[in-house]
CSV table of N, CA and C in Angstrom, one decimal:
chain,number,residue,atom,x,y,z
A,1,MET,N,266.5,-29.1,43.4
A,1,MET,CA,266.6,-29.9,42.2
A,1,MET,C,266.7,-31.4,42.5
A,2,LYS,N,267.5,-31.7,43.6
A,2,LYS,CA,267.6,-33.1,44.0
A,2,LYS,C,266.3,-33.7,44.5
A,3,LYS,N,265.5,-32.8,45.2
A,3,LYS,CA,264.2,-33.3,45.6
A,3,LYS,C,263.3,-33.6,44.4
A,4,PHE,N,263.4,-32.8,43.4
A,4,PHE,CA,262.6,-33.0,42.2
A,4,PHE,C,262.9,-34.4,41.6
A,5,PHE,N,264.2,-34.7,41.4
A,5,PHE,CA,264.6,-36.0,40.9
A,5,PHE,C,264.2,-37.2,41.8
A,6,SER,N,264.3,-37.0,43.1
A,6,SER,CA,263.8,-38.1,44.0
A,6,SER,C,262.3,-38.3,43.9
A,7,ASP,N,261.6,-37.2,43.8
A,7,ASP,CA,260.1,-37.3,43.6
A,7,ASP,C,259.8,-38.0,42.2
A,8,PHE,N,260.6,-37.6,41.2
A,8,PHE,CA,260.4,-38.2,39.9
A,8,PHE,C,260.7,-39.7,39.9
A,9,LYS,N,261.8,-40.1,40.6
A,9,LYS,CA,262.2,-41.5,40.7
A,9,LYS,C,261.1,-42.2,41.5
A,10,ALA,N,260.5,-41.7,42.6
A,10,ALA,CA,259.4,-42.3,43.3
A,10,ALA,C,258.2,-42.5,42.4
A,11,PHE,N,257.9,-41.5,41.6
A,11,PHE,CA,256.8,-41.6,40.7
A,11,PHE,C,257.0,-42.7,39.7
A,12,LEU,N,258.2,-42.8,39.1
A,12,LEU,CA,258.5,-43.9,38.1
A,12,LEU,C,258.5,-45.3,38.7
A,13,SER,N,258.8,-45.4,40.0
A,13,SER,CA,258.9,-46.7,40.6
A,13,SER,C,257.6,-47.2,41.1
A,14,ARG,N,256.6,-46.4,41.1
A,14,ARG,CA,255.3,-46.8,41.5
A,14,ARG,C,254.8,-47.9,40.6
A,15,GLY,N,253.9,-48.8,41.1
A,15,GLY,CA,253.4,-49.9,40.3
A,15,GLY,C,252.6,-49.4,39.1
A,16,ASN,N,251.8,-48.4,39.2
A,16,ASN,CA,250.9,-47.9,38.1
A,16,ASN,C,251.7,-47.6,36.9
A,17,VAL,N,252.8,-46.8,37.0
A,17,VAL,CA,253.6,-46.4,35.9
A,17,VAL,C,254.2,-47.6,35.2
A,18,MET,N,254.7,-48.5,36.0
A,18,MET,CA,255.3,-49.7,35.4
A,18,MET,C,254.3,-50.6,34.6
A,19,ASP,N,253.1,-50.7,35.2
A,19,ASP,CA,252.0,-51.4,34.5
A,19,ASP,C,251.6,-50.8,33.2
A,20,LEU,N,251.6,-49.4,33.3
A,20,LEU,CA,251.2,-48.7,32.1
A,20,LEU,C,252.3,-48.9,31.0
A,21,ALA,N,253.5,-48.8,31.4
A,21,ALA,CA,254.6,-49.0,30.4
A,21,ALA,C,254.6,-50.4,29.8
A,22,VAL,N,254.3,-51.4,30.5
A,22,VAL,CA,254.2,-52.8,30.0
A,22,VAL,C,253.0,-52.8,29.1
A,23,ALA,N,251.9,-52.2,29.5
A,23,ALA,CA,250.7,-52.3,28.6
A,23,ALA,C,250.9,-51.6,27.3
A,24,VAL,N,251.6,-50.5,27.3
A,24,VAL,CA,251.9,-49.8,26.0
A,24,VAL,C,252.8,-50.6,25.1
A,25,ILE,N,253.8,-51.2,25.7
A,25,ILE,CA,254.7,-52.1,24.9
A,25,ILE,C,254.0,-53.3,24.3
A,26,VAL,N,253.2,-54.0,25.1
A,26,VAL,CA,252.4,-55.1,24.7
A,26,VAL,C,251.4,-54.7,23.7
A,27,GLY,N,250.7,-53.6,23.9
A,27,GLY,CA,249.7,-53.1,23.0
A,27,GLY,C,250.3,-52.8,21.6
A,28,GLY,N,251.5,-52.2,21.6
A,28,GLY,CA,252.2,-52.0,20.3
A,28,GLY,C,252.5,-53.2,19.5
A,29,ALA,N,252.9,-54.2,20.3
A,29,ALA,CA,253.2,-55.5,19.6
A,29,ALA,C,251.9,-56.2,19.2
A,30,PHE,N,250.9,-56.0,20.0
A,30,PHE,CA,249.6,-56.6,19.6
A,30,PHE,C,249.0,-55.9,18.4
A,31,GLN,N,249.2,-54.6,18.3
A,31,GLN,CA,248.7,-53.9,17.2
A,31,GLN,C,249.4,-54.4,15.9
A,32,ALA,N,250.6,-54.7,15.9
A,32,ALA,CA,251.3,-55.2,14.7
A,32,ALA,C,250.7,-56.6,14.3
A,33,ILE,N,250.3,-57.4,15.3
A,33,ILE,CA,249.7,-58.7,15.0
A,33,ILE,C,248.4,-58.5,14.3
A,34,VAL,N,247.6,-57.6,14.9
A,34,VAL,CA,246.2,-57.3,14.3
A,34,VAL,C,246.3,-56.7,12.9
A,35,LYS,N,247.3,-55.8,12.7
A,35,LYS,CA,247.5,-55.1,11.4
A,35,LYS,C,247.9,-56.2,10.4
A,36,SER,N,248.8,-57.1,10.8
A,36,SER,CA,249.2,-58.1,9.8
A,36,SER,C,248.0,-59.0,9.5
A,37,LEU,N,247.2,-59.4,10.5
A,37,LEU,CA,246.0,-60.2,10.3
A,37,LEU,C,245.1,-59.5,9.3
A,38,THR,N,244.8,-58.2,9.5
A,38,THR,CA,243.9,-57.5,8.6
A,38,THR,C,244.5,-57.4,7.2
A,39,ASP,N,245.8,-56.9,7.1
A,39,ASP,CA,246.4,-56.7,5.8
A,39,ASP,C,246.7,-58.0,5.0
A,40,ASP,N,247.1,-59.0,5.7
A,40,ASP,CA,247.6,-60.2,5.0
A,40,ASP,C,246.6,-61.3,4.9
A,41,ILE,N,245.6,-61.3,5.8
A,41,ILE,CA,244.6,-62.4,5.7
A,41,ILE,C,243.2,-61.9,5.4
A,42,ILE,N,242.7,-61.0,6.2
A,42,ILE,CA,241.3,-60.6,6.1
A,42,ILE,C,241.0,-59.8,4.8
A,43,SER,N,241.8,-58.8,4.5
A,43,SER,CA,241.6,-58.0,3.3
A,43,SER,C,241.7,-58.9,2.1
A,44,PRO,N,242.7,-59.7,1.9
A,44,PRO,CA,242.7,-60.6,0.7
A,44,PRO,C,241.6,-61.5,0.7
A,45,PHE,N,241.1,-62.0,1.9
A,45,PHE,CA,240.0,-63.0,1.9
A,45,PHE,C,238.7,-62.3,1.4
A,46,ILE,N,238.5,-61.0,1.9
A,46,ILE,CA,237.3,-60.3,1.5
A,46,ILE,C,237.5,-59.9,0.0
A,47,GLY,N,238.7,-59.7,-0.4
A,47,GLY,CA,239.0,-59.4,-1.8
A,47,GLY,C,238.6,-60.6,-2.7
A,48,LEU,N,238.6,-61.8,-2.2
A,48,LEU,CA,238.1,-62.9,-3.0
A,48,LEU,C,236.7,-62.7,-3.5
A,49,PHE,N,235.9,-62.2,-2.6
A,49,PHE,CA,234.5,-62.0,-2.9
A,49,PHE,C,234.3,-60.7,-3.7
A,50,ALA,N,235.1,-59.6,-3.4
A,50,ALA,CA,234.9,-58.4,-4.1
A,50,ALA,C,235.8,-58.3,-5.3
A,51,LYS,N,236.6,-59.3,-5.6
A,51,LYS,CA,237.5,-59.4,-6.7
A,51,LYS,C,238.5,-58.3,-6.8
A,52,MET,N,238.9,-57.8,-5.6
A,52,MET,CA,240.0,-56.8,-5.5
A,52,MET,C,240.4,-56.7,-4.0
A,53,ASP,N,241.6,-56.2,-3.8
A,53,ASP,CA,242.1,-56.0,-2.4
A,53,ASP,C,241.7,-54.6,-2.0
A,54,PHE,N,241.3,-54.4,-0.7
A,54,PHE,CA,240.9,-53.0,-0.3
A,54,PHE,C,242.0,-52.0,-0.5
A,55,SER,N,243.3,-52.4,-0.4
A,55,SER,CA,244.4,-51.4,-0.5
A,55,SER,C,244.5,-50.9,-1.9
A,56,ASP,N,243.8,-51.6,-2.9
A,56,ASP,CA,243.8,-51.2,-4.3
A,56,ASP,C,242.8,-50.1,-4.6
A,57,LEU,N,241.9,-49.9,-3.6
A,57,LEU,CA,240.8,-48.9,-3.9
A,57,LEU,C,241.3,-47.5,-3.7
A,58,VAL,N,241.3,-46.8,-4.9
A,58,VAL,CA,241.9,-45.4,-4.9
A,58,VAL,C,240.9,-44.6,-5.7
A,59,TRP,N,240.7,-43.3,-5.3
A,59,TRP,CA,239.8,-42.4,-6.0
A,59,TRP,C,240.7,-41.2,-6.4
A,60,THR,N,240.8,-41.0,-7.7
A,60,THR,CA,241.7,-39.9,-8.2
A,60,THR,C,240.9,-38.7,-8.5
A,61,VAL,N,241.3,-37.5,-7.9
A,61,VAL,CA,240.7,-36.2,-8.2
A,61,VAL,C,241.8,-35.2,-8.5
A,62,ASN,N,241.8,-34.7,-9.7
A,62,ASN,CA,242.8,-33.7,-10.1
A,62,ASN,C,244.2,-34.2,-9.9
A,63,GLU,N,244.5,-35.4,-10.3
A,63,GLU,CA,245.8,-36.1,-10.1
A,63,GLU,C,246.2,-36.3,-8.7
A,64,VAL,N,245.3,-36.2,-7.7
A,64,VAL,CA,245.5,-36.5,-6.3
A,64,VAL,C,244.8,-37.8,-6.0
A,65,GLU,N,245.6,-38.7,-5.4
A,65,GLU,CA,245.0,-40.0,-5.0
A,65,GLU,C,244.4,-40.0,-3.6
A,66,ILE,N,243.1,-40.4,-3.5
A,66,ILE,CA,242.5,-40.5,-2.2
A,66,ILE,C,242.3,-42.0,-2.0
A,67,ARG,N,243.1,-42.5,-1.1
A,67,ARG,CA,243.2,-44.0,-0.9
A,67,ARG,C,242.2,-44.4,0.2
A,68,TYR,N,240.9,-44.5,-0.2
A,68,TYR,CA,239.9,-44.9,0.7
A,68,TYR,C,239.9,-46.4,1.1
A,69,GLY,N,240.6,-47.1,0.3
A,69,GLY,CA,240.8,-48.5,0.6
A,69,GLY,C,241.7,-48.7,1.8
A,70,ALA,N,242.7,-47.9,2.0
A,70,ALA,CA,243.6,-47.9,3.1
A,70,ALA,C,242.8,-47.5,4.4
A,71,PHE,N,241.8,-46.6,4.2
A,71,PHE,CA,241.0,-46.2,5.3
A,71,PHE,C,240.1,-47.3,5.7
A,72,ILE,N,239.5,-48.0,4.8
A,72,ILE,CA,238.7,-49.2,5.1
A,72,ILE,C,239.5,-50.2,5.9
A,73,THR,N,240.7,-50.4,5.5
A,73,THR,CA,241.6,-51.4,6.2
A,73,THR,C,241.8,-50.9,7.6
A,74,ALA,N,242.1,-49.6,7.8
A,74,ALA,CA,242.3,-49.1,9.1
A,74,ALA,C,241.0,-49.2,10.0
A,75,VAL,N,239.9,-49.1,9.4
A,75,VAL,CA,238.6,-49.3,10.2
A,75,VAL,C,238.5,-50.7,10.6
A,76,ILE,N,238.8,-51.6,9.7
A,76,ILE,CA,238.8,-53.1,10.0
A,76,ILE,C,239.8,-53.4,11.1
A,77,ASN,N,241.0,-52.8,11.1
A,77,ASN,CA,242.0,-52.9,12.1
A,77,ASN,C,241.4,-52.5,13.5
A,78,PHE,N,240.8,-51.3,13.5
A,78,PHE,CA,240.2,-50.8,14.7
A,78,PHE,C,239.1,-51.7,15.3
A,79,VAL,N,238.2,-52.1,14.4
A,79,VAL,CA,237.1,-53.0,14.9
A,79,VAL,C,237.7,-54.3,15.4
A,80,LEU,N,238.6,-54.9,14.7
A,80,LEU,CA,239.2,-56.1,15.2
A,80,LEU,C,239.9,-55.9,16.6
A,81,MET,N,240.7,-54.9,16.7
A,81,MET,CA,241.4,-54.6,17.9
A,81,MET,C,240.5,-54.3,19.0
A,82,SER,N,239.4,-53.6,18.8
A,82,SER,CA,238.4,-53.3,19.8
A,82,SER,C,237.7,-54.6,20.3
A,83,PHE,N,237.4,-55.4,19.3
A,83,PHE,CA,236.7,-56.7,19.6
A,83,PHE,C,237.6,-57.6,20.5
A,84,ILE,N,238.9,-57.7,20.1
A,84,ILE,CA,239.8,-58.6,20.8
A,84,ILE,C,240.0,-58.1,22.2
A,85,ILE,N,240.2,-56.7,22.3
A,85,ILE,CA,240.4,-56.2,23.7
A,85,ILE,C,239.1,-56.4,24.5
A,86,PHE,N,238.0,-56.3,23.9
A,86,PHE,CA,236.7,-56.5,24.6
A,86,PHE,C,236.7,-58.0,25.1
A,87,LEU,N,237.1,-58.9,24.3
A,87,LEU,CA,237.1,-60.3,24.7
A,87,LEU,C,238.1,-60.6,25.8
A,88,LEU,N,239.3,-59.9,25.7
A,88,LEU,CA,240.3,-60.1,26.8
A,88,LEU,C,239.8,-59.5,28.1
A,89,ILE,N,239.2,-58.4,28.1
A,89,ILE,CA,238.6,-57.8,29.3
A,89,ILE,C,237.5,-58.6,29.9
A,90,LYS,N,236.7,-59.1,29.0
A,90,LYS,CA,235.6,-60.0,29.5
A,90,LYS,C,236.1,-61.3,30.1
A,91,ALA,N,237.2,-61.8,29.6
A,91,ALA,CA,237.8,-63.1,30.1
A,91,ALA,C,238.4,-62.8,31.5
A,92,ILE,N,239.1,-61.6,31.6
A,92,ILE,CA,239.8,-61.3,32.8
A,92,ILE,C,238.7,-61.0,33.9
A,93,SER,N,237.6,-60.4,33.5
A,93,SER,CA,236.6,-60.1,34.5
A,93,SER,C,235.9,-61.4,35.0
A,94,ALA,N,235.8,-62.4,34.1
A,94,ALA,CA,235.2,-63.7,34.4
A,94,ALA,C,236.2,-64.4,35.4
A,95,VAL,N,237.5,-64.3,35.2
A,95,VAL,CA,238.4,-65.0,36.1
A,95,VAL,C,238.4,-64.3,37.5
A,96,HIS,N,238.3,-63.0,37.5
A,96,HIS,CA,238.2,-62.2,38.8
A,96,HIS,C,236.9,-62.6,39.5
A,97,SER,N,235.8,-62.7,38.8
A,97,SER,CA,234.6,-63.1,39.5
A,97,SER,C,234.6,-64.5,40.0
A,98,ILE,N,235.3,-65.4,39.3
A,98,ILE,CA,235.4,-66.8,39.9
A,98,ILE,C,236.3,-66.7,41.1
A,99,ASN,N,237.3,-66.0,41.1
A,99,ASN,CA,238.2,-65.9,42.4
A,99,ASN,C,237.4,-65.3,43.5
A,100,LYS,N,236.5,-64.3,43.2
A,100,LYS,CA,235.8,-63.6,44.3
A,100,LYS,C,234.7,-64.6,44.9
A,101,LYS,N,234.2,-65.5,44.1
A,101,LYS,CA,233.2,-66.4,44.6
A,101,LYS,C,233.9,-67.5,45.5
A,102,GLU,N,235.2,-67.8,45.2
A,102,GLU,CA,235.9,-68.7,46.0
A,102,GLU,C,236.3,-68.1,47.4
A,103,GLU,N,236.4,-66.8,47.5
A,103,GLU,CA,236.7,-66.2,48.7
A,103,GLU,C,235.5,-66.0,49.6
A,104,VAL,N,235.2,-67.0,50.4
A,104,VAL,CA,234.1,-67.0,51.3
A,104,VAL,C,234.5,-66.4,52.6
A,105,ALA,N,233.7,-65.6,53.2
A,105,ALA,CA,234.0,-64.9,54.4
A,105,ALA,C,234.2,-65.9,55.5
A,106,ALA,N,235.4,-65.8,56.2
A,106,ALA,CA,235.7,-66.7,57.3
A,106,ALA,C,234.8,-66.5,58.5
A,107,ALA,N,234.5,-67.6,59.2
A,107,ALA,CA,233.7,-67.6,60.3
A,107,ALA,C,234.4,-66.7,61.4
A,108,PRO,N,233.7,-65.9,62.1
A,108,PRO,CA,234.3,-65.1,63.2
A,108,PRO,C,234.9,-65.9,64.3
A,109,THR,N,236.1,-65.5,64.7
A,109,THR,CA,236.8,-66.2,65.8
A,109,THR,C,236.7,-65.5,67.1
A,110,THR,N,236.2,-64.2,67.1
A,110,THR,CA,236.1,-63.4,68.3
A,110,THR,C,234.7,-62.9,68.5
A,111,LYS,N,234.5,-62.4,69.7
A,111,LYS,CA,233.2,-61.7,70.0
A,111,LYS,C,233.6,-60.5,70.9
A,112,ALA,N,232.6,-59.6,71.1
A,112,ALA,CA,232.8,-58.5,71.9
A,112,ALA,C,232.3,-58.8,73.3
A,113,CYS,N,233.0,-58.4,74.3
A,113,CYS,CA,232.6,-58.6,75.7
A,113,CYS,C,231.4,-57.6,75.9
A,114,PRO,N,230.3,-58.1,76.5
A,114,PRO,CA,229.1,-57.2,76.7
A,114,PRO,C,229.4,-56.2,77.8
A,115,PHE,N,230.4,-56.3,78.6
A,115,PHE,CA,230.6,-55.4,79.7
A,115,PHE,C,231.7,-54.4,79.4
A,116,CYS,N,232.8,-54.8,78.8
A,116,CYS,CA,233.9,-53.8,78.5
A,116,CYS,C,234.1,-53.6,77.0
A,117,CYS,N,233.4,-54.3,76.1
A,117,CYS,CA,233.4,-54.2,74.7
A,117,CYS,C,234.8,-54.6,74.1
A,118,SER,N,235.6,-55.3,74.8
A,118,SER,CA,236.9,-55.8,74.3
A,118,SER,C,236.7,-57.0,73.4
A,119,GLU,N,237.6,-57.3,72.5
A,119,GLU,CA,237.5,-58.4,71.6
A,119,GLU,C,238.1,-59.6,72.4
A,120,ILE,N,237.2,-60.7,72.4
A,120,ILE,CA,237.6,-61.9,73.2
A,120,ILE,C,237.3,-63.1,72.3
A,121,ALA,N,237.9,-64.3,72.6
A,121,ALA,CA,237.7,-65.5,71.9
A,121,ALA,C,236.2,-65.9,72.0
A,122,LEU,N,235.7,-66.6,71.0
A,122,LEU,CA,234.3,-67.1,71.0
A,122,LEU,C,234.1,-68.1,72.2
A,123,ALA,N,235.0,-68.9,72.5
A,123,ALA,CA,234.9,-70.0,73.5
A,123,ALA,C,235.1,-69.5,74.9
A,124,ALA,N,235.4,-68.2,75.1
A,124,ALA,CA,235.7,-67.7,76.4
A,124,ALA,C,234.5,-67.6,77.3
A,125,THR,N,234.7,-68.0,78.5
A,125,THR,CA,233.6,-67.9,79.5
A,125,THR,C,233.8,-66.8,80.5
A,126,ARG,N,235.0,-66.2,80.5
A,126,ARG,CA,235.3,-65.1,81.3
A,126,ARG,C,236.1,-64.1,80.5
A,127,CYS,N,235.9,-62.8,80.6
A,127,CYS,CA,236.6,-61.8,79.8
A,127,CYS,C,238.0,-61.6,80.4
A,128,PRO,N,239.1,-61.7,79.7
A,128,PRO,CA,240.4,-61.6,80.2
A,128,PRO,C,240.7,-60.1,80.6
A,129,HIS,N,239.9,-59.2,80.1
A,129,HIS,CA,240.2,-57.8,80.3
A,129,HIS,C,239.5,-57.3,81.6
A,130,CYS,N,238.2,-57.6,81.7
A,130,CYS,CA,237.5,-57.1,82.9
A,130,CYS,C,237.1,-58.2,83.8
A,131,THR,N,237.4,-59.4,83.5
A,131,THR,CA,237.2,-60.6,84.3
A,131,THR,C,235.7,-60.9,84.6
A,132,SER,N,234.8,-60.3,83.8
A,132,SER,CA,233.4,-60.6,84.0
A,132,SER,C,233.1,-62.0,83.5
A,133,VAL,N,232.1,-62.6,84.2
A,133,VAL,CA,231.7,-63.9,83.8
A,133,VAL,C,230.7,-63.7,82.6
A,134,LEU,N,230.9,-64.4,81.6
A,134,LEU,CA,230.1,-64.3,80.4
A,134,LEU,C,229.0,-65.4,80.4
A,135,GLU,N,227.8,-65.0,79.8
A,135,GLU,CA,226.8,-66.0,79.7
A,135,GLU,C,227.1,-67.0,78.6
A,136,GLU,N,226.9,-68.3,78.9
A,136,GLU,CA,227.1,-69.3,77.9
A,136,GLU,C,225.9,-69.5,77.0
A,137,LYS,N,226.1,-69.6,75.7
A,137,LYS,CA,225.0,-69.8,74.8
A,137,LYS,C,224.8,-71.3,74.7
A,138,GLU,N,223.6,-71.7,74.6
A,138,GLU,CA,223.2,-73.1,74.5
A,138,GLU,C,223.2,-73.6,73.1
Protein backbone atom coordinates (compact mmCIF):
# COMPACT_ATOMS: atom_id res chain seq x y z
CA MET A 1 0.00 0.00 0.00
CA LYS A 2 2.87 2.34 0.78
CA LYS A 3 4.33 1.68 -2.69
CA PHE A 4 0.96 2.54 -4.22
CA PHE A 5 0.87 5.95 -2.52
CA SER A 6 4.48 6.70 -3.41
CA ASP A 7 3.73 5.86 -7.06
CA PHE A 8 0.63 8.04 -6.91
CA LYS A 9 2.63 10.90 -5.39
CA ALA A 10 5.25 10.55 -8.16
CA PHE A 11 2.46 10.61 -10.75
CA LEU A 12 0.95 13.80 -9.28
CA SER A 13 4.28 15.57 -9.03
CA ARG A 14 5.08 15.06 -12.70
CA GLY A 15 4.93 18.21 -14.80
CA ASN A 16 2.18 16.98 -17.13
CA VAL A 17 -0.39 16.55 -14.36
CA MET A 18 0.37 19.96 -12.88
CA ASP A 19 0.12 21.60 -16.32
CA LEU A 20 -3.20 19.87 -16.90
CA ALA A 21 -4.54 21.02 -13.53
CA VAL A 22 -3.58 24.62 -14.26
CA ALA A 23 -5.12 24.38 -17.74
CA VAL A 24 -8.43 23.10 -16.33
CA ILE A 25 -8.62 25.87 -13.73
CA VAL A 26 -7.75 28.61 -16.23
CA GLY A 27 -10.14 27.07 -18.76
CA GLY A 28 -12.99 27.19 -16.25
CA ALA A 29 -12.32 30.84 -15.49
CA PHE A 30 -12.02 31.58 -19.20
CA GLN A 31 -15.34 29.84 -19.85
CA ALA A 32 -17.03 32.17 -17.36
CA ILE A 33 -15.65 35.17 -19.25
CA VAL A 34 -16.87 33.86 -22.62
CA LYS A 35 -20.28 32.97 -21.17
CA SER A 36 -20.62 36.46 -19.77
CA LEU A 37 -19.54 37.94 -23.10
CA THR A 38 -22.19 35.92 -24.91
CA ASP A 39 -25.01 36.34 -22.37
CA ASP A 40 -24.43 39.97 -21.46
CA ILE A 41 -23.09 41.55 -24.65
CA ILE A 42 -23.47 39.48 -27.83
CA SER A 43 -26.99 38.08 -27.30
CA PRO A 44 -28.48 41.48 -26.38
CA PHE A 45 -26.61 43.07 -29.30
CA ILE A 46 -28.03 40.51 -31.73
CA GLY A 47 -31.36 41.05 -29.99
CA LEU A 48 -31.27 44.67 -31.16
CA PHE A 49 -31.61 43.44 -34.74
CA ALA A 50 -33.96 40.54 -33.99
CA LYS A 51 -36.01 42.68 -31.54
CA MET A 52 -35.65 39.98 -28.83
CA ASP A 53 -33.07 38.28 -26.66
CA PHE A 54 -32.15 34.70 -27.54
CA SER A 55 -32.83 33.55 -24.00
CA ASP A 56 -36.46 34.61 -24.48
CA LEU A 57 -36.98 32.14 -27.32
CA VAL A 58 -39.15 29.32 -25.96
CA TRP A 59 -41.31 26.77 -27.73
CA THR A 60 -44.18 25.38 -25.62
CA VAL A 61 -45.51 21.89 -26.35
CA ASN A 62 -48.19 20.44 -24.08
CA GLU A 63 -47.24 22.85 -21.29
CA VAL A 64 -43.56 21.86 -21.56
CA GLU A 65 -41.11 24.63 -22.42
CA ILE A 66 -38.38 23.89 -24.94
CA ARG A 67 -35.86 26.69 -24.51
CA TYR A 68 -34.14 26.64 -27.89
CA GLY A 69 -32.92 30.19 -27.30
CA ALA A 70 -30.70 28.93 -24.48
CA PHE A 71 -29.39 26.30 -26.90
CA ILE A 72 -28.56 28.98 -29.48
CA THR A 73 -26.71 30.89 -26.76
CA ALA A 74 -24.76 27.74 -25.85
CA VAL A 75 -23.81 27.25 -29.53
CA ILE A 76 -22.59 30.85 -29.70
CA ASN A 77 -20.56 30.23 -26.50
CA PHE A 78 -19.00 27.14 -28.08
CA VAL A 79 -18.14 28.90 -31.33
CA LEU A 80 -16.62 31.87 -29.51
CA MET A 81 -14.63 29.65 -27.15
CA SER A 82 -13.35 27.53 -30.05
CA PHE A 83 -12.38 30.60 -32.05
CA ILE A 84 -10.53 32.21 -29.15
CA ILE A 85 -8.68 28.97 -28.34
CA PHE A 86 -7.76 28.68 -32.03
CA LEU A 87 -6.35 32.21 -31.97
CA LEU A 88 -4.38 31.48 -28.78
CA ILE A 89 -2.87 28.29 -30.20
CA LYS A 90 -2.03 30.06 -33.44
CA ALA A 91 -0.28 32.86 -31.52
CA ILE A 92 1.66 30.38 -29.37
CA SER A 93 2.72 28.47 -32.48
CA ALA A 94 3.91 31.70 -34.08
CA VAL A 95 5.99 32.54 -31.01
CA HIS A 96 7.51 29.05 -31.01
CA SER A 97 8.37 29.27 -34.71
CA ILE A 98 10.07 32.64 -34.15
CA ASN A 99 12.15 31.13 -31.34
CA LYS A 100 13.12 28.16 -33.55
CA LYS A 101 14.28 30.48 -36.32
CA GLU A 102 16.53 32.28 -33.86
CA GLU A 103 18.15 29.00 -32.81
CA VAL A 104 20.80 28.66 -35.49
CA ALA A 105 22.95 25.57 -35.41
CA ALA A 106 26.30 26.39 -33.83
CA ALA A 107 29.41 25.88 -35.93
CA PRO A 108 31.18 22.61 -35.12
CA THR A 109 34.13 22.92 -32.76
CA THR A 110 35.43 19.39 -33.16
CA LYS A 111 36.27 16.93 -35.90
CA ALA A 112 36.98 13.22 -36.06
CA CYS A 113 40.54 11.95 -36.30
CA PRO A 114 40.83 10.03 -39.61
CA PHE A 115 43.07 7.42 -37.94
CA CYS A 116 41.43 6.60 -34.58
CA CYS A 117 38.01 8.30 -35.06
CA SER A 118 38.33 10.22 -31.75
CA GLU A 119 36.80 13.67 -31.32
CA ILE A 120 39.49 16.35 -31.55
CA ALA A 121 39.56 20.14 -31.80
CA LEU A 122 39.24 21.66 -35.27
CA ALA A 123 42.56 23.51 -34.98
CA ALA A 124 44.50 20.39 -33.90
CA THR A 125 47.44 19.37 -36.09
CA ARG A 126 48.14 16.18 -34.14
CA CYS A 127 45.63 13.78 -32.53
CA PRO A 128 46.02 13.73 -28.74
CA HIS A 129 44.77 10.14 -28.61
CA CYS A 130 46.80 8.34 -31.27
CA THR A 131 49.44 11.09 -31.87
CA SER A 132 48.95 10.88 -35.63
CA VAL A 133 49.94 13.94 -37.65
CA LEU A 134 46.84 15.39 -39.28
CA GLU A 135 46.73 16.95 -42.71
CA GLU A 136 46.23 20.70 -42.61
CA LYS A 137 43.46 22.12 -44.76
CA GLU A 138 44.35 25.15 -46.81
